[in-house]
CSV table of C-alpha atoms in Angstrom, one decimal:
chain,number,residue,atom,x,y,z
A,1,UNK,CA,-10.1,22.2,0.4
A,2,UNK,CA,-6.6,21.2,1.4
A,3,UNK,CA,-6.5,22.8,4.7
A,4,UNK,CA,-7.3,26.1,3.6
A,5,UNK,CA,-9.0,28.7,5.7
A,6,UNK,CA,-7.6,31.1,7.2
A,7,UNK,CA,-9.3,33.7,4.4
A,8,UNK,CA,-12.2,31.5,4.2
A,9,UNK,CA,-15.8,32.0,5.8
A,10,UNK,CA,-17.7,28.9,5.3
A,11,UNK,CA,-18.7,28.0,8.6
A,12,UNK,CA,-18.1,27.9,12.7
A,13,UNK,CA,-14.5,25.9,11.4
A,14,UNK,CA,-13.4,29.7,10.9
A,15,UNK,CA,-12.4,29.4,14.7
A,16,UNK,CA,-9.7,27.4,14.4
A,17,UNK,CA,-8.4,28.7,11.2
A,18,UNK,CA,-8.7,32.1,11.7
A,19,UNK,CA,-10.6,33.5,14.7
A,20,UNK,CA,-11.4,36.9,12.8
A,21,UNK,CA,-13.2,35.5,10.4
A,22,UNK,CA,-16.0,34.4,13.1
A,23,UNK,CA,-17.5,38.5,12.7
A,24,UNK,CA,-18.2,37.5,9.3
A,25,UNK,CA,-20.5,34.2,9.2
A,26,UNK,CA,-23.9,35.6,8.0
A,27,UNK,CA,-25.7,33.8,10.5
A,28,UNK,CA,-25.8,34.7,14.5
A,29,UNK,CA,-25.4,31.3,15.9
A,30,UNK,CA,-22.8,28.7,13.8
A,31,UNK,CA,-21.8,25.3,15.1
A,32,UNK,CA,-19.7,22.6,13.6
A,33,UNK,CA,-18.7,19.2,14.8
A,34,UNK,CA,-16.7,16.0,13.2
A,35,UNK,CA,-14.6,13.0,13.6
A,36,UNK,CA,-12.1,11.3,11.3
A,37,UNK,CA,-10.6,8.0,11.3
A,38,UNK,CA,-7.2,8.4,10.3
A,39,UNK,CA,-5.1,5.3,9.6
A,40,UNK,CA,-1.4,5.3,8.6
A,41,UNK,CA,0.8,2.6,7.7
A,42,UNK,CA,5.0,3.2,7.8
A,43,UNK,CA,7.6,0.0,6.0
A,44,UNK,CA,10.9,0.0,7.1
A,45,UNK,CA,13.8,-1.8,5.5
A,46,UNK,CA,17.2,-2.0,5.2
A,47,UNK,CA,18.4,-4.4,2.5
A,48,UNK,CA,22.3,-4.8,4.1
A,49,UNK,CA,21.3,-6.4,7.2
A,50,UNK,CA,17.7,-7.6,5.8
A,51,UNK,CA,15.5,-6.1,8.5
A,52,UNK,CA,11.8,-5.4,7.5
A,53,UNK,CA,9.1,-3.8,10.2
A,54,UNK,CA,6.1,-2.3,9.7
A,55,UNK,CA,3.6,0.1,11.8
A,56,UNK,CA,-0.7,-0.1,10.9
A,57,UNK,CA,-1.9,2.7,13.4
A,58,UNK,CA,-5.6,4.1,13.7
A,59,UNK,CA,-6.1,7.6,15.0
A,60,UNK,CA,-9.5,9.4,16.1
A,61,UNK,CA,-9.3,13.0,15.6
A,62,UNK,CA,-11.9,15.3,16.2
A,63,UNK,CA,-13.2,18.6,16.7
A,64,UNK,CA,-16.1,21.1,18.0
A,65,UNK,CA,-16.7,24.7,17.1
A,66,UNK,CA,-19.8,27.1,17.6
A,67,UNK,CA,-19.9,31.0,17.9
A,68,UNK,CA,-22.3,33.3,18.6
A,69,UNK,CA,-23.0,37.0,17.2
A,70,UNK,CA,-23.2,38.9,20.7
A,71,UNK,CA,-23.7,42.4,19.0
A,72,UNK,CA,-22.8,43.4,15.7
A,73,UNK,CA,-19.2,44.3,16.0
A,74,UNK,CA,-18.3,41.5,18.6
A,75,UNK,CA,-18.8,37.1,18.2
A,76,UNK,CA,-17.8,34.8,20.8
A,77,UNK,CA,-16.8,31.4,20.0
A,78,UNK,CA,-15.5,27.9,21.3
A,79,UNK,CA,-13.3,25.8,19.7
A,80,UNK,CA,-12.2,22.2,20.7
A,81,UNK,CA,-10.0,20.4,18.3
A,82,UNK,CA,-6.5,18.0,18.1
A,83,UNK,CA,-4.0,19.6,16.1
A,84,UNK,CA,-1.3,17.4,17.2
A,85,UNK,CA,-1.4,13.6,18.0
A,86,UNK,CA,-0.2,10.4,16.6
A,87,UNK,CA,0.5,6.8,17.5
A,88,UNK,CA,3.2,4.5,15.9
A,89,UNK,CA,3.3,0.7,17.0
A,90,UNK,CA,6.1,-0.9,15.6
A,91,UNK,CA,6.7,-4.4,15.4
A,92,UNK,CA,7.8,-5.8,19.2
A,93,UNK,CA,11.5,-5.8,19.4
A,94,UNK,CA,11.9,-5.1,15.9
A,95,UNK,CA,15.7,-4.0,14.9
A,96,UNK,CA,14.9,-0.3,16.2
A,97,UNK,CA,13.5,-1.8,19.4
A,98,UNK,CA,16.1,0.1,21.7
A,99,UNK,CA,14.6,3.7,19.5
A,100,UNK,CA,11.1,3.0,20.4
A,101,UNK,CA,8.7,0.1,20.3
A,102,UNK,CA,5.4,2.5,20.4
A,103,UNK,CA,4.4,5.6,21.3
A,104,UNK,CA,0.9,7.3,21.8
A,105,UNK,CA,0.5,11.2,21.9
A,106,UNK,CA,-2.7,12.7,22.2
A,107,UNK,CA,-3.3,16.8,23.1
A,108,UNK,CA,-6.7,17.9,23.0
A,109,UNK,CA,-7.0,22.2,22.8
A,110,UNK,CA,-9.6,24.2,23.9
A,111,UNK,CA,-10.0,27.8,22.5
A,112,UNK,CA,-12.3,30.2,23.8
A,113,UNK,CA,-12.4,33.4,21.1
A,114,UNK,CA,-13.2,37.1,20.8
A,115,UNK,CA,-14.0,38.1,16.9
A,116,UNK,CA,-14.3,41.8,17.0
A,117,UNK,CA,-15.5,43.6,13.8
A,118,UNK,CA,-13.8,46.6,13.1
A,119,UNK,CA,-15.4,47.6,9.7
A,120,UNK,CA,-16.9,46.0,7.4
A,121,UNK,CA,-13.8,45.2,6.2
A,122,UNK,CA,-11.4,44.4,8.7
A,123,UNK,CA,-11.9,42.4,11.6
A,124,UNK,CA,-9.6,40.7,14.6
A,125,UNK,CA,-9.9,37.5,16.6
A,126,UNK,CA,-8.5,35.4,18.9
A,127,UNK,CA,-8.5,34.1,22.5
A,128,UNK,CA,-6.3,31.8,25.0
A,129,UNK,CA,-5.6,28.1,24.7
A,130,UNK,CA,-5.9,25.5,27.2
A,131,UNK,CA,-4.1,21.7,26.5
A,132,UNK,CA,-4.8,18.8,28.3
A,133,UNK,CA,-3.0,15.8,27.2
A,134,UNK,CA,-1.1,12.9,27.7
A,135,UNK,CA,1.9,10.4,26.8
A,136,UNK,CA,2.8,7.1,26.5
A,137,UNK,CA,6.1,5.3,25.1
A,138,UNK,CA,7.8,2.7,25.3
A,139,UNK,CA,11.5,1.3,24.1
A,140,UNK,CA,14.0,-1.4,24.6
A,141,UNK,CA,16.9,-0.2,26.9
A,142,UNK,CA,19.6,-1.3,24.5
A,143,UNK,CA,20.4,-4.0,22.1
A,144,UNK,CA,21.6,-6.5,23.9
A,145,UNK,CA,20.2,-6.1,27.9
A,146,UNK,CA,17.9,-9.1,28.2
A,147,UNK,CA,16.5,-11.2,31.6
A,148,UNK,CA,17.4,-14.0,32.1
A,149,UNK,CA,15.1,-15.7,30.0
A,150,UNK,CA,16.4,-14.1,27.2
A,151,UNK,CA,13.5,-11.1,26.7
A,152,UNK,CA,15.0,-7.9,26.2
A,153,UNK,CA,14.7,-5.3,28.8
A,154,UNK,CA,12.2,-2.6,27.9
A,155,UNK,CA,11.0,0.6,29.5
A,156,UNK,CA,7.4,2.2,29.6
A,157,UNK,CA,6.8,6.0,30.1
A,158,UNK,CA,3.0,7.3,31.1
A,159,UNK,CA,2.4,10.5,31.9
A,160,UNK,CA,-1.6,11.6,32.0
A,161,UNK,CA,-3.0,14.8,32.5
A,162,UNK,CA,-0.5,17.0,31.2
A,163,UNK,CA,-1.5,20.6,30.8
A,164,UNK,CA,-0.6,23.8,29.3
A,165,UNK,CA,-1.2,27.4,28.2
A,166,UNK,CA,-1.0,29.3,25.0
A,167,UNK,CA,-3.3,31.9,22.7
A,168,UNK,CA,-4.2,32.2,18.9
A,169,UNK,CA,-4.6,35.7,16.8
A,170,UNK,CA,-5.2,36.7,13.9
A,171,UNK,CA,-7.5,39.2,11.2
A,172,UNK,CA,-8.5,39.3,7.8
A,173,UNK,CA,-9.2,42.1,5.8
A,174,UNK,CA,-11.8,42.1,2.5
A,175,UNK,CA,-10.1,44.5,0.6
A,176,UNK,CA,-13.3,43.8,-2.7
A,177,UNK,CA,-16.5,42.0,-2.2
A,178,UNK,CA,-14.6,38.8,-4.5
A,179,UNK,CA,-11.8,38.7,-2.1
A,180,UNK,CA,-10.2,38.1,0.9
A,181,UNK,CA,-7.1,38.1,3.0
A,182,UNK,CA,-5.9,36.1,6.5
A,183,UNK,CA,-3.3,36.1,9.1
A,184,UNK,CA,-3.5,33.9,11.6
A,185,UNK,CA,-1.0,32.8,14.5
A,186,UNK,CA,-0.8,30.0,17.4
A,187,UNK,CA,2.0,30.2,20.0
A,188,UNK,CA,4.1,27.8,20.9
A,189,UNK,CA,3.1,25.5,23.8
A,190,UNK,CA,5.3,23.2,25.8
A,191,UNK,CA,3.7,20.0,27.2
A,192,UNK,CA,5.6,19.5,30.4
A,193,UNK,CA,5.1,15.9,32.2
A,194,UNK,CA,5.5,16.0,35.7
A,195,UNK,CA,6.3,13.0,37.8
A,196,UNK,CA,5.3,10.9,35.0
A,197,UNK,CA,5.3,6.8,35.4
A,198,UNK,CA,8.7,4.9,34.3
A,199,UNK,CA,8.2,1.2,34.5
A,200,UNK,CA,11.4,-1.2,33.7
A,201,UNK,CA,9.9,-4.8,32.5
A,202,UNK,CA,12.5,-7.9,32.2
A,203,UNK,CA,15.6,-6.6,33.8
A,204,UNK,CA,18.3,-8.6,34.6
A,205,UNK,CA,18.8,-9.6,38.0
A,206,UNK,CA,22.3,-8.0,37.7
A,207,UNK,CA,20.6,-4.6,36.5
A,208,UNK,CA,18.3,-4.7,39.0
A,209,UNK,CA,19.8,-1.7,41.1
A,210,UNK,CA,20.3,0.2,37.7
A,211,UNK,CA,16.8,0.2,36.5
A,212,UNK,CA,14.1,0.0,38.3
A,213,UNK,CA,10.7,1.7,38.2
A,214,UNK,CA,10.4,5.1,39.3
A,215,UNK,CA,9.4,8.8,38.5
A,216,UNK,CA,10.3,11.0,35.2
A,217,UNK,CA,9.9,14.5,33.7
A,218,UNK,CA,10.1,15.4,30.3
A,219,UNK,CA,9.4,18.5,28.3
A,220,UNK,CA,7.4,18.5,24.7
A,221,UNK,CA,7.3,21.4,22.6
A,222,UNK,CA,4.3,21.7,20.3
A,223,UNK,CA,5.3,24.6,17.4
A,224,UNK,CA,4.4,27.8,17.2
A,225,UNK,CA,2.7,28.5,13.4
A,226,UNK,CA,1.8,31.1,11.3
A,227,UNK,CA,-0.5,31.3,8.5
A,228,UNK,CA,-1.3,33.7,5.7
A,229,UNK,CA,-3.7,33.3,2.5
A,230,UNK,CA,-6.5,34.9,0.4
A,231,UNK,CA,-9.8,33.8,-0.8
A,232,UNK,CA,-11.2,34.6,-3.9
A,233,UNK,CA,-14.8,34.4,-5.2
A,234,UNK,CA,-14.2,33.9,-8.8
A,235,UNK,CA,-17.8,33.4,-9.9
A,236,UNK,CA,-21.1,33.0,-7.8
A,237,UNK,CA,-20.2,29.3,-7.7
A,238,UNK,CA,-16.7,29.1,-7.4
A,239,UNK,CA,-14.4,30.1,-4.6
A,240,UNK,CA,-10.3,29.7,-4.6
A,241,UNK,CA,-8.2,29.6,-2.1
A,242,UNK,CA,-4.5,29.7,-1.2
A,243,UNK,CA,-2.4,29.1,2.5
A,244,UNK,CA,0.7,29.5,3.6
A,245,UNK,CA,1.7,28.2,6.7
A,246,UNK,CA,5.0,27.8,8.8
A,247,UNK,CA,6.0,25.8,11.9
A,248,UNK,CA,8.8,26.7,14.2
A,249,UNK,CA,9.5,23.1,14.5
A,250,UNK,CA,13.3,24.5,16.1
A,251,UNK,CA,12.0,24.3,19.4
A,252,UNK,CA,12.5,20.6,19.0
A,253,UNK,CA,15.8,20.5,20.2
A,254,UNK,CA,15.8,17.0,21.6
A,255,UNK,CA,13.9,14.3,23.4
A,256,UNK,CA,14.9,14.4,27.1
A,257,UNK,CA,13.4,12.1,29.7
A,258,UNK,CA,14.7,12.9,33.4
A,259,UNK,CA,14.6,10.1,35.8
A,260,UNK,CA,14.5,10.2,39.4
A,261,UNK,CA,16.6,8.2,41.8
A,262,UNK,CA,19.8,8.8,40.1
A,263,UNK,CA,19.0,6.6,37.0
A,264,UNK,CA,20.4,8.1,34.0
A,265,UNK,CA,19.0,10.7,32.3
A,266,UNK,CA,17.9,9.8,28.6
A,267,UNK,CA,18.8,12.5,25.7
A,268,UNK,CA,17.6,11.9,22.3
A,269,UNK,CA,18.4,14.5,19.8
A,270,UNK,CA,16.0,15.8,17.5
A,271,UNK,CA,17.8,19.3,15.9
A,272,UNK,CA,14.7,20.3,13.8
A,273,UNK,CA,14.2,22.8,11.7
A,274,UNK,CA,11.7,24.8,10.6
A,275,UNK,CA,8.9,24.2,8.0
A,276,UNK,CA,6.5,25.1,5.4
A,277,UNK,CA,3.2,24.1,4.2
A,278,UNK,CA,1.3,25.3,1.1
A,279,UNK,CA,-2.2,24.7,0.4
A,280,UNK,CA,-4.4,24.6,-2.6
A,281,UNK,CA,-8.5,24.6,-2.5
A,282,UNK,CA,-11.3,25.1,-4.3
A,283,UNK,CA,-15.0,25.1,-3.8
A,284,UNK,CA,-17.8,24.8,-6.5
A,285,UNK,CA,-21.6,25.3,-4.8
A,286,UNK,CA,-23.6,24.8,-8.2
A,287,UNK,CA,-27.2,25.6,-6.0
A,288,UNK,CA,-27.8,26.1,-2.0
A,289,UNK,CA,-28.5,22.5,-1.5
A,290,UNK,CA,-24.8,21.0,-2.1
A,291,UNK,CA,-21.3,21.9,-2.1
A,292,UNK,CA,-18.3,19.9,-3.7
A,293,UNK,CA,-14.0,21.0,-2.3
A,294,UNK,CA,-11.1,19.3,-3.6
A,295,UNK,CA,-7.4,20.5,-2.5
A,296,UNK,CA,-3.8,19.7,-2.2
A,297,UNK,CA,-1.0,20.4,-0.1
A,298,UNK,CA,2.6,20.1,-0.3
A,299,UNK,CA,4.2,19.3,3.8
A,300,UNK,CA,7.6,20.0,4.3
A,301,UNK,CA,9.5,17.6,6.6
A,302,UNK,CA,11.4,19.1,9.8
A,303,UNK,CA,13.4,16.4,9.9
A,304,UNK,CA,16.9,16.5,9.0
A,305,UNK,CA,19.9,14.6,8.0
A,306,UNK,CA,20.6,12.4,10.7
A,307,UNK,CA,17.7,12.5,12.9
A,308,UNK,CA,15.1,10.8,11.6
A,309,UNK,CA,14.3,8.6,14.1
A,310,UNK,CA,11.1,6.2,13.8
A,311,UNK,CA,8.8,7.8,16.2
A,312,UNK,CA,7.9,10.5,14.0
A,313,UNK,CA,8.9,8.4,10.6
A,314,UNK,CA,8.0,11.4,8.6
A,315,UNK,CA,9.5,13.1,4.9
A,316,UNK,CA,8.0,15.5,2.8
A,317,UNK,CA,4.7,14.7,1.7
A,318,UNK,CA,1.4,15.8,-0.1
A,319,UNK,CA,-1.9,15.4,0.8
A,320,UNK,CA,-5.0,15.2,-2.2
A,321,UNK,CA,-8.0,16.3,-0.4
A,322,UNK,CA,-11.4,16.0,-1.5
A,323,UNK,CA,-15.5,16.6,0.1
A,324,UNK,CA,-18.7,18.1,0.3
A,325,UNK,CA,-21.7,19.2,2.5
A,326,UNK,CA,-25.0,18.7,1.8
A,327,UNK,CA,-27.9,20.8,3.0
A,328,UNK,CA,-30.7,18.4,4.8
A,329,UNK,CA,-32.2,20.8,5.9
A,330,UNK,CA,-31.6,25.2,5.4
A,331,UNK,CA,-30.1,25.3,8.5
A,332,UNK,CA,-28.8,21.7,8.7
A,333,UNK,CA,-25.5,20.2,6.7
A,334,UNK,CA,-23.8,16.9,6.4
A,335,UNK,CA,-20.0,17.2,6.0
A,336,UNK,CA,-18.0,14.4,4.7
A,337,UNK,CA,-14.1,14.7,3.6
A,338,UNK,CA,-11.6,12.2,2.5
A,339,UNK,CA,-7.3,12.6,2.7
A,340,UNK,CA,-5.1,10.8,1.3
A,341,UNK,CA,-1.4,11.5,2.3
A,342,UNK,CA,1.5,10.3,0.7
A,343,UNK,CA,5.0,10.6,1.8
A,344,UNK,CA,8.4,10.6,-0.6
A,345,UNK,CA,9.6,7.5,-0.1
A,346,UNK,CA,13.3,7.9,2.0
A,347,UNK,CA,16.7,6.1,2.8
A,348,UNK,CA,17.4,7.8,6.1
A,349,UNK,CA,19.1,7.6,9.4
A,350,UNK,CA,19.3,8.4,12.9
A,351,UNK,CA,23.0,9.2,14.1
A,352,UNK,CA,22.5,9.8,17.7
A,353,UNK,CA,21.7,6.5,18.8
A,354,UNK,CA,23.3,5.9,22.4
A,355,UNK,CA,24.5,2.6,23.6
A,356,UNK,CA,27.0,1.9,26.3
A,357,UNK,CA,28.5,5.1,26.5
A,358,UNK,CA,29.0,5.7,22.8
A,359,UNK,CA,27.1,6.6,19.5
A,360,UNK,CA,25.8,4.6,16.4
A,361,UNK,CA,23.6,5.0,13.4
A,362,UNK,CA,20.7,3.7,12.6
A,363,UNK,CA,18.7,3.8,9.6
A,364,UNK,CA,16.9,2.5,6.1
A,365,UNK,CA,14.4,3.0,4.0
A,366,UNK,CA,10.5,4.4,5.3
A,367,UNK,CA,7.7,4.0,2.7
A,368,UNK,CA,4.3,5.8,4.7
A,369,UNK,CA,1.2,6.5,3.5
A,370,UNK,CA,-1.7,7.9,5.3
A,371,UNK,CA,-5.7,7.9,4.2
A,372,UNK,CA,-8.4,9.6,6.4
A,373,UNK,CA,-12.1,9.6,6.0
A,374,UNK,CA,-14.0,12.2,8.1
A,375,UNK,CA,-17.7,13.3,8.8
A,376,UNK,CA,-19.9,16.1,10.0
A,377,UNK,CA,-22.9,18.3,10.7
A,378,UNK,CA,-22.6,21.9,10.6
C-alpha cells in the first residue's frame, strides 16, 4: 500500500507504523512476520574521463511484530524490524576508490509498546527502542598511495555490536466509523562505534609509520521522523489511504572517523537536509478469504548539491508497490508484496573530496534502480 499505515489497522504491522493503532486490532492476540530480498543495482559514468562502475547489491530485510490485548483499554506489543540498512559494493578500485570501495550497514530495532485506549475513539501508543548494529567500510586512502607492487593502499573499518537507545509515539483518533487519523514519531538515534577495527592493507613501506592498523570511533546518526495520515473506508471493500512522513536527515552533518595513535582524523562532509515522503495506498478485500494493495510513493532525496557521494548514491525516487494476503486458514494469512523503486536519473558531484591537504570534485552521472519481493504470515 505504498508504505502507508500509520492510520491503518490491518494487522500486528500497526506496531511499527503507529503503535496506537495496536488498541484497535479486533482480535486479542495479532502476530506478523516477513522477509524481503531487496536487490539494487547503481551505474556510474562520466563521459569526460570515460569511467564506468557499477554496484549489484542484495539486502535481507526483515521484521517481527505480535501484540496482545491485556485488558480492554491497554495492548502490549513487540516489534523487531530494520528500518535502516544498506550495502553498496562498487567495483574494486574503481575511479571513486579513494570515496569508498564498499560499505555494509545493518541496525536491527527492537520495540517493546504500550497501546492504551482512551475511548473508542482515541487511543495512544508507544514504547522505547533498543539498536544493535554494526559497520563495515572500506576505501582507498588516496589516488595515488600504492605498495610497492603497485596495489593501491586501502583501509577497512569494522565495528560490531554497536548499540543505542531511542522511543516511538504516536495516536490516532476515529473521528467516523469510515475514517481515520495518525501521528506517529521515532526519535533520533545515534549509532556510536566505539573502538572499532581500522585495518591499513598494501601500504608502502615509506607510509608504514603513517598508517598502520589501529583503533577508531565514529558517530552515525539515524533520523528522527514524523508521520501523519488518514484512512478512509470508502465502501465495505475498499479502503484509501494517505502518509506523510518527514526525516530530519540534518543531523547528518558529516562522516567523521577518529583514529587512534595520532593518525589523522578522516572528515567527510555530508550537509544534509531534511526530507519528505508521500505515500499513496489502496486496499480492495472483495470477500474474507483474499485481499489485493497497490501504492506509490514519491522519496525526496537529502542529498544536496555537492555532496553526493557514492555510499549512499541516492536522488529522488518513487516506489510502485503492489500485494496481497490470502486467508489459509480464518486465523491464518499468507502475505506477499513486491517494490519496485526507481530513482531520477542524476549528473552529480561530491565537492569535499580530500587529498594531500587540499579539495577536489568528484562526480557523474548515477542511474539506480531497486526491486524487492517480500513474504509473510500474519
Amino acid at each position: 500500500m505504498g508504505h502507508t499505515g500509520v492510520a491503518v489497522v490491518n494487522s500486528a504491522e500497526t506496531l511499527f507504523f503507529n503503535p496506537a493503532g495496536a488498541s484497535f486490532l479486533k482480535d486479542r492476540f495479532n502476530a506478523s512476520v516477513g522477509g524481503n530480498l531487496l536487490f539494487a543495482r547503481t551505474k556510474f559514468q562520466n563521459d569526460t574521463y570515460n569511467w564506468k562502475s557499477s554496484t549489484n547489491n542484495m539486502g535481507t530485510p526483515a521484521e517481527f511484530y505480535a501484540s496482545y490485548r491485556i485488558t480492554d483499554w491497554l495492548t502490549a506489543g513487540l516489534a523487531v524490524y530494520t528500518p535502516y540498512g544498506s550495502a553498496v559494493e562498487w567495483d574494486r578500485d574503481w575511479q571513486g576508490a579513494n570515496l569508498v570501495n564498499n560499505i555494509d550497514l545493518k541496525a536491527i530495532y527492537i520495540q517493546p509498546t504500550i497501546s492504551v485506549k482512551l475511548t473508542d475513539y482515541f487511543s495512544v501508543g508507544g514504547g522505547p527502542i533498543y539498536v544493535n548494529g554494526g559497520v563495515t567500510f572500506d576505501r582507498n586512502l588516496s589516488r595515488s598511495l600504492t605498495d610497492e607492487q603497485g596495489n593501491p593502499s586501502d583501509v577497512n573499518l569494522e565495528a560490531k555490536g554497536v548499540t543505542a537507545w531511542g522511543w516511538t509515539a504516536g495516536f490516532m483518533f476515529n473521528p467516523h466509523e469510515k475514517v481515520r487519523l495518525g501521528v506517529n514519531y521515532r526519535s533520533h538515534i545515534t549509532m556510536e562505534a566505539r573502538n572499532g577495527n581500522a585495518t591499513f592493507n598494501q601500504v608502502p613501506a615509506y607510509a608504514q609509520g603513517t598508517y598502520f592498523n589501529t583503533k577508531f570511533n565514529a558517530d552515525l546518526p539515524l533520523p528522527a521522523e514524523i508521520t501523519a495520515g488518514l484512512s478512509v473506508q470508502l465502501t465495505d471493500k475498499w479502503l484509501f489511504a494517505f502518509d506523510y512522513n518527514r526525516a530530519y536527515w540534518n543531523a547528518y552533518k558529516a562522516l567523521t572517523v577518529d583514529f587512534a595513535n595520532s593518525i589523522p582524523t578522516s572528515v567527510n562532509p555530508r550537509n544534509y537536509k531534511d526530507a519528505s515522503t508521500y505515500r499513496l495506498g489502496t486496499q480492495f478485500k472483495p470477500n474474507n478469504k483474499v485481499s489485493f494493495r497497490v501504492g506509490w510513493y514519491y522519496d525526496e532525496s537529502p542529498v544536496q548539491p555537492g555532496y553526493f557521494a557514492p555510499e549512499t548514491p541516492r536522488n529522488d525516487s518513487q516506489g510502485y508497490t503492489g500485494g496481497f494476503t490470502y486467508m489459509i486458514t480464518s486465523k491464518l494469512g499468507v502475505d506477499a508484496s513486491f517494490l519496485y523503486l526507481h530513482f531520477k536519473e542524476v549528473n552529480a558531484s561530491y565537492d569535499h573530496a580530500t587529498e594531500d591537504g587540499g579539495t577536489y570534485s568528484f562526480g557523474g552521472t548515477y542511474k539506480n534502480v531497486v526491486i524487492s519481493p517480500g513474504l509473510g504470515l500474519s
